[in-house]
mmCIF file of C-alpha atoms in Angstrom:
data_model
loop_
_atom_site.group_PDB
_atom_site.id
_atom_site.type_symbol
_atom_site.label_atom_id
_atom_site.label_comp_id
_atom_site.label_asym_id
_atom_site.label_seq_id
_atom_site.Cartn_x
_atom_site.Cartn_y
_atom_site.Cartn_z
ATOM 1 C CA GLY A 426 86.142 64.701 107.696
ATOM 2 C CA ALA A 427 86.835 62.058 110.312
ATOM 3 C CA VAL A 428 89.819 59.844 109.332
ATOM 4 C CA VAL A 429 91.098 56.552 110.236
ATOM 5 C CA SER A 430 94.672 55.614 109.386
ATOM 6 C CA GLN A 431 95.214 51.640 109.287
ATOM 7 C CA HIS A 432 98.801 50.557 109.107
ATOM 8 C CA PRO A 433 100.145 48.574 107.751
ATOM 9 C CA SER A 434 98.571 48.352 104.125
ATOM 10 C CA ARG A 435 99.986 45.080 103.433
ATOM 11 C CA VAL A 436 101.788 42.187 105.130
ATOM 12 C CA ILE A 437 103.846 39.197 103.905
ATOM 13 C CA CYS A 438 104.932 36.754 106.415
ATOM 14 C CA LYS A 439 105.855 33.068 106.955
ATOM 15 C CA SER A 440 103.631 30.994 108.956
ATOM 16 C CA GLY A 441 104.019 31.089 112.791
ATOM 17 C CA THR A 442 104.716 35.094 112.866
ATOM 18 C CA SER A 443 102.874 37.257 114.924
ATOM 19 C CA VAL A 444 101.422 40.225 113.166
ATOM 20 C CA LYS A 445 100.506 43.509 114.917
ATOM 21 C CA ILE A 446 97.762 45.952 113.028
ATOM 22 C CA GLU A 447 97.306 49.454 114.117
ATOM 23 C CA CYS A 448 94.327 51.591 113.603
ATOM 24 C CA ARG A 449 94.548 55.309 114.365
ATOM 25 C CA SER A 450 91.616 57.866 114.434
ATOM 26 C CA LEU A 451 93.794 60.766 113.498
ATOM 27 C CA ASP A 452 91.257 63.839 114.132
ATOM 28 C CA PHE A 453 88.840 62.431 116.530
ATOM 29 C CA GLN A 454 88.736 60.409 119.762
ATOM 30 C CA ALA A 455 87.282 57.088 119.526
ATOM 31 C CA THR A 456 86.233 55.245 122.553
ATOM 32 C CA THR A 457 84.909 52.331 120.263
ATOM 33 C CA MET A 458 86.833 50.738 117.453
ATOM 34 C CA PHE A 459 85.843 47.680 115.466
ATOM 35 C CA TRP A 460 87.839 44.698 113.770
ATOM 36 C CA TYR A 461 86.287 43.035 110.740
ATOM 37 C CA ARG A 462 87.879 40.400 108.418
ATOM 38 C CA GLN A 463 86.839 40.417 104.578
ATOM 39 C CA PHE A 464 87.296 37.643 102.226
ATOM 40 C CA PRO A 465 87.359 38.682 98.476
ATOM 41 C CA LYS A 466 84.020 39.829 97.059
ATOM 42 C CA LYS A 467 82.272 39.556 100.284
ATOM 43 C CA SER A 468 80.840 41.236 102.748
ATOM 44 C CA LEU A 469 82.581 42.614 106.189
ATOM 45 C CA MET A 470 82.344 40.014 109.178
ATOM 46 C CA LEU A 471 82.901 41.640 112.583
ATOM 47 C CA MET A 472 85.451 40.049 114.677
ATOM 48 C CA ALA A 473 85.388 41.989 117.902
ATOM 49 C CA THR A 474 84.649 45.195 119.283
ATOM 50 C CA SER A 475 87.425 47.203 121.055
ATOM 51 C CA ASN A 476 86.750 49.430 123.902
ATOM 52 C CA GLU A 477 89.149 52.007 125.398
ATOM 53 C CA GLY A 478 90.388 51.006 128.756
ATOM 54 C CA SER A 479 88.627 47.634 128.774
ATOM 55 C CA LYS A 480 88.720 44.299 127.382
ATOM 56 C CA ALA A 481 87.732 43.347 123.905
ATOM 57 C CA THR A 482 84.358 41.998 122.972
ATOM 58 C CA TYR A 483 84.555 39.197 120.465
ATOM 59 C CA GLU A 484 82.019 37.629 118.176
ATOM 60 C CA GLN A 485 80.980 33.954 118.525
ATOM 61 C CA GLY A 486 83.888 31.855 116.672
ATOM 62 C CA VAL A 487 86.501 34.417 116.866
ATOM 63 C CA GLU A 488 89.655 33.070 118.815
ATOM 64 C CA LYS A 489 90.764 35.507 121.814
ATOM 65 C CA ASP A 490 94.114 34.085 122.278
ATOM 66 C CA LYS A 491 94.463 33.974 118.311
ATOM 67 C CA PHE A 492 93.406 37.463 117.686
ATOM 68 C CA LEU A 493 94.496 39.882 120.339
ATOM 69 C CA ILE A 494 93.048 43.478 120.726
ATOM 70 C CA ASN A 495 94.612 46.097 122.810
ATOM 71 C CA HIS A 496 92.690 49.781 122.979
ATOM 72 C CA ALA A 497 95.170 51.790 125.114
ATOM 73 C CA SER A 498 94.273 55.202 124.091
ATOM 74 C CA LEU A 499 91.267 57.041 122.733
ATOM 75 C CA THR A 500 92.932 57.061 119.498
ATOM 76 C CA LEU A 501 94.458 53.909 118.942
ATOM 77 C CA SER A 502 93.580 50.250 118.691
ATOM 78 C CA THR A 503 95.853 47.281 117.999
ATOM 79 C CA LEU A 504 95.163 43.729 116.456
ATOM 80 C CA THR A 505 97.846 41.065 116.865
ATOM 81 C CA VAL A 506 97.484 37.975 114.967
ATOM 82 C CA THR A 507 99.222 35.295 116.867
ATOM 83 C CA SER A 508 101.366 32.360 115.453
ATOM 84 C CA ALA A 509 99.654 33.279 111.796
ATOM 85 C CA HIS A 510 98.845 30.410 109.478
ATOM 86 C CA PRO A 511 97.944 30.350 105.671
ATOM 87 C CA GLU A 512 94.328 30.392 106.749
ATOM 88 C CA ASP A 513 94.489 33.802 108.554
ATOM 89 C CA SER A 514 95.619 35.243 105.339
ATOM 90 C CA SER A 515 92.722 38.080 104.621
ATOM 91 C CA PHE A 516 91.872 41.502 104.560
ATOM 92 C CA TYR A 517 91.530 42.824 107.933
ATOM 93 C CA ILE A 518 89.715 46.175 108.247
ATOM 94 C CA CYS A 519 89.185 48.416 111.296
ATOM 95 C CA SER A 520 86.556 51.351 111.792
ATOM 96 C CA ALA A 521 86.286 53.961 114.439
ATOM 97 C CA ARG A 522 83.230 55.761 115.739
ATOM 98 C CA ARG A 523 83.286 59.266 117.358
ATOM 99 C CA ALA A 524 82.794 58.998 121.144
ATOM 100 C CA GLY A 525 78.899 59.924 121.545
ATOM 101 C CA HIS A 526 75.854 58.501 120.730
ATOM 102 C CA SER A 527 75.805 54.799 119.151
ATOM 103 C CA ASN A 528 74.328 56.074 115.866
ATOM 104 C CA GLN A 529 77.210 58.104 114.687
ATOM 105 C CA PRO A 530 78.443 56.448 111.703
ATOM 106 C CA GLN A 531 81.878 54.297 111.559
ATOM 107 C CA HIS A 532 84.714 55.548 109.606
ATOM 108 C CA PHE A 533 87.055 52.946 108.145
ATOM 109 C CA GLY A 534 90.640 52.639 107.622
ATOM 110 C CA ASP A 535 92.049 51.381 104.142
ATOM 111 C CA GLY A 536 92.392 47.964 105.396
ATOM 112 C CA THR A 537 95.543 45.451 105.791
ATOM 113 C CA ARG A 538 96.233 42.609 103.353
ATOM 114 C CA LEU A 539 97.412 39.732 105.340
ATOM 115 C CA SER A 540 99.218 37.042 103.229
ATOM 116 C CA ILE A 541 100.751 34.263 105.475
ATOM 117 C CA LEU A 542 103.092 32.083 103.396
ATOM 118 C CA THR B 367 70.362 33.344 109.137
ATOM 119 C CA GLN B 368 71.447 36.479 107.696
ATOM 120 C CA LEU B 369 70.150 39.683 109.916
ATOM 121 C CA LEU B 370 70.139 42.362 107.071
ATOM 122 C CA GLU B 371 69.341 40.857 103.741
ATOM 123 C CA GLN B 372 70.878 42.867 100.446
ATOM 124 C CA SER B 373 70.170 42.366 96.941
ATOM 125 C CA PRO B 374 71.046 41.787 94.052
ATOM 126 C CA GLN B 375 74.684 40.358 94.885
ATOM 127 C CA PHE B 376 75.963 41.057 91.550
ATOM 128 C CA LEU B 377 74.723 43.723 89.175
ATOM 129 C CA SER B 378 76.275 44.308 85.553
ATOM 130 C CA ILE B 379 74.756 46.903 83.603
ATOM 131 C CA GLN B 380 75.385 49.256 80.784
ATOM 132 C CA GLU B 381 76.250 52.892 81.347
ATOM 133 C CA GLY B 382 73.101 55.176 81.440
ATOM 134 C CA GLU B 383 70.763 52.453 83.040
ATOM 135 C CA ASN B 384 69.071 52.791 86.512
ATOM 136 C CA LEU B 385 69.486 50.579 89.214
ATOM 137 C CA THR B 386 68.186 49.776 92.495
ATOM 138 C CA VAL B 387 69.863 48.101 95.649
ATOM 139 C CA TYR B 388 67.762 46.767 98.393
ATOM 140 C CA CYS B 389 68.210 45.874 101.753
ATOM 141 C CA ASN B 390 65.722 44.362 104.071
ATOM 142 C CA SER B 391 65.513 42.933 107.748
ATOM 143 C CA SER B 392 62.775 41.770 110.333
ATOM 144 C CA SER B 393 64.774 43.821 112.729
ATOM 145 C CA VAL B 394 64.384 47.398 113.460
ATOM 146 C CA PHE B 395 67.397 49.857 113.022
ATOM 147 C CA SER B 396 67.907 52.757 114.977
ATOM 148 C CA SER B 397 70.192 53.965 111.839
ATOM 149 C CA LEU B 398 71.457 52.598 108.669
ATOM 150 C CA GLN B 399 74.511 53.555 106.560
ATOM 151 C CA TRP B 400 75.485 52.877 103.076
ATOM 152 C CA TYR B 401 78.952 52.492 101.957
ATOM 153 C CA ARG B 402 80.772 51.941 98.708
ATOM 154 C CA GLN B 403 84.095 49.993 98.759
ATOM 155 C CA GLU B 404 86.791 49.545 95.986
ATOM 156 C CA PRO B 405 89.072 46.972 95.790
ATOM 157 C CA GLY B 406 92.151 47.232 98.273
ATOM 158 C CA GLU B 407 90.525 49.882 100.140
ATOM 159 C CA GLY B 408 88.304 50.416 103.106
ATOM 160 C CA PRO B 409 84.142 51.041 102.878
ATOM 161 C CA VAL B 410 83.646 54.654 102.440
ATOM 162 C CA LEU B 411 80.544 56.126 103.804
ATOM 163 C CA LEU B 412 77.871 57.570 101.383
ATOM 164 C CA VAL B 413 75.108 58.243 103.832
ATOM 165 C CA THR B 414 73.533 57.669 107.296
ATOM 166 C CA VAL B 415 69.543 57.226 107.469
ATOM 167 C CA VAL B 416 67.761 57.430 110.966
ATOM 168 C CA THR B 417 64.183 58.929 110.473
ATOM 169 C CA GLY B 418 61.513 56.424 109.118
ATOM 170 C CA GLY B 419 60.654 57.297 105.486
ATOM 171 C CA GLU B 420 63.836 59.318 105.235
ATOM 172 C CA VAL B 421 64.796 60.199 101.853
ATOM 173 C CA LYS B 422 68.391 61.489 101.033
ATOM 174 C CA LYS B 423 70.083 62.343 97.929
ATOM 175 C CA LEU B 424 73.423 62.693 96.836
ATOM 176 C CA LYS B 425 73.908 63.710 93.209
ATOM 177 C CA ARG B 426 72.513 60.546 91.168
ATOM 178 C CA LEU B 427 72.169 58.313 94.275
ATOM 179 C CA THR B 428 68.933 58.163 96.055
ATOM 180 C CA PHE B 429 68.623 56.602 99.529
ATOM 181 C CA GLN B 430 65.253 55.623 101.375
ATOM 182 C CA PHE B 431 64.692 54.587 104.835
ATOM 183 C CA GLY B 432 61.339 52.287 105.339
ATOM 184 C CA ASP B 433 58.602 53.819 107.119
ATOM 185 C CA ALA B 434 59.421 50.734 109.913
ATOM 186 C CA ARG B 435 63.130 51.248 110.021
ATOM 187 C CA LYS B 436 63.541 47.668 108.900
ATOM 188 C CA ASP B 437 64.251 48.423 104.962
ATOM 189 C CA SER B 438 66.425 50.577 102.930
ATOM 190 C CA SER B 439 67.032 51.231 99.216
ATOM 191 C CA LEU B 440 69.678 52.562 97.078
ATOM 192 C CA HIS B 441 68.975 53.884 93.892
ATOM 193 C CA ILE B 442 71.331 55.217 91.323
ATOM 194 C CA THR B 443 70.137 57.051 88.098
ATOM 195 C CA ALA B 444 72.018 57.207 84.840
ATOM 196 C CA ALA B 445 74.763 54.580 85.968
ATOM 197 C CA GLN B 446 78.466 55.605 84.995
ATOM 198 C CA PRO B 447 81.793 53.143 85.060
ATOM 199 C CA GLY B 448 82.942 55.282 88.080
ATOM 200 C CA ASP B 449 80.004 53.973 89.956
ATOM 201 C CA THR B 450 81.671 50.406 89.741
ATOM 202 C CA GLY B 451 82.219 49.212 93.301
ATOM 203 C CA LEU B 452 80.842 47.145 96.303
ATOM 204 C CA TYR B 453 77.856 48.846 97.843
ATOM 205 C CA LEU B 454 77.268 47.671 101.343
ATOM 206 C CA CYS B 455 74.382 48.479 103.721
ATOM 207 C CA ALA B 456 74.929 48.370 107.458
ATOM 208 C CA GLY B 457 72.761 48.880 110.150
ATOM 209 C CA VAL B 458 72.634 49.461 113.770
ATOM 210 C CA VAL B 459 70.100 47.206 115.183
ATOM 211 C CA ARG B 460 67.437 49.238 117.709
ATOM 212 C CA ALA B 461 68.202 47.283 121.428
ATOM 213 C CA GLY B 462 69.572 47.950 124.681
ATOM 214 C CA GLY B 463 72.369 46.660 126.365
ATOM 215 C CA THR B 464 75.878 46.730 125.636
ATOM 216 C CA SER B 465 75.785 46.511 121.635
ATOM 217 C CA TYR B 466 77.990 49.267 121.514
ATOM 218 C CA GLY B 467 76.342 50.312 118.425
ATOM 219 C CA LYS B 468 77.689 47.560 116.434
ATOM 220 C CA LEU B 469 76.863 47.440 112.532
ATOM 221 C CA THR B 470 75.247 44.470 111.010
ATOM 222 C CA PHE B 471 76.304 44.436 107.307
ATOM 223 C CA GLY B 472 74.290 43.217 104.161
ATOM 224 C CA GLN B 473 76.147 40.969 101.952
ATOM 225 C CA GLY B 474 76.940 43.162 99.530
ATOM 226 C CA THR B 475 76.161 44.190 95.870
ATOM 227 C CA ILE B 476 79.045 43.838 93.388
ATOM 228 C CA LEU B 477 78.144 46.704 90.896
ATOM 229 C CA THR B 478 79.674 46.760 87.191
ATOM 230 C CA VAL B 479 78.865 49.402 84.887
ATOM 231 C CA HIS B 480 80.248 49.016 81.622
ATOM 232 C CA PRO B 481 80.954 51.906 78.954
#
């Protein structure tokens, strides 16, 4: 089945640090990947849509300069949280969809728990 | 305004009971997915429904997609403690343009099944 790998699974760092999270589709090509944020016991909130070879599309209220997204290949998208602060602490999850029709289901990574001290 | 209303948000039941989770919207979805998520992990796809009126079964789980493709339900028969988790419905809104097929999620249902 489709496998999406997300790394790292957990990050603890000091305020002001920039943190990069990787999302890889292991056995399929993904022209589109998505980045979500999730608070405890809440649903997923879409942050941005990452498109291979073009600029990411951010949802309303998400700071582009704060959350940098790069989708340089068909199997890798990265999210960089720049100058992270405690309020950025959260569970970040990526998903990838096989290249093709938009009805293809999204397959999710296991998430990254980000804790900013 | 929540595009996809999921209910109930919390459900605590005894082992062996049946339950139903609902997702409703005023929008038409080209497809709808149900996911299950455990703490500290990503959501795992349970099913995708595409056709209005479609019913899919996965062991003790039954999924229905409304005739108008605006609503869906998940029914679990004889729930077990292993069914405990966060259940999420998510749909791709039927629309043109550059939506890239992004998913709209319901609020989620936290299910706890007590032994």
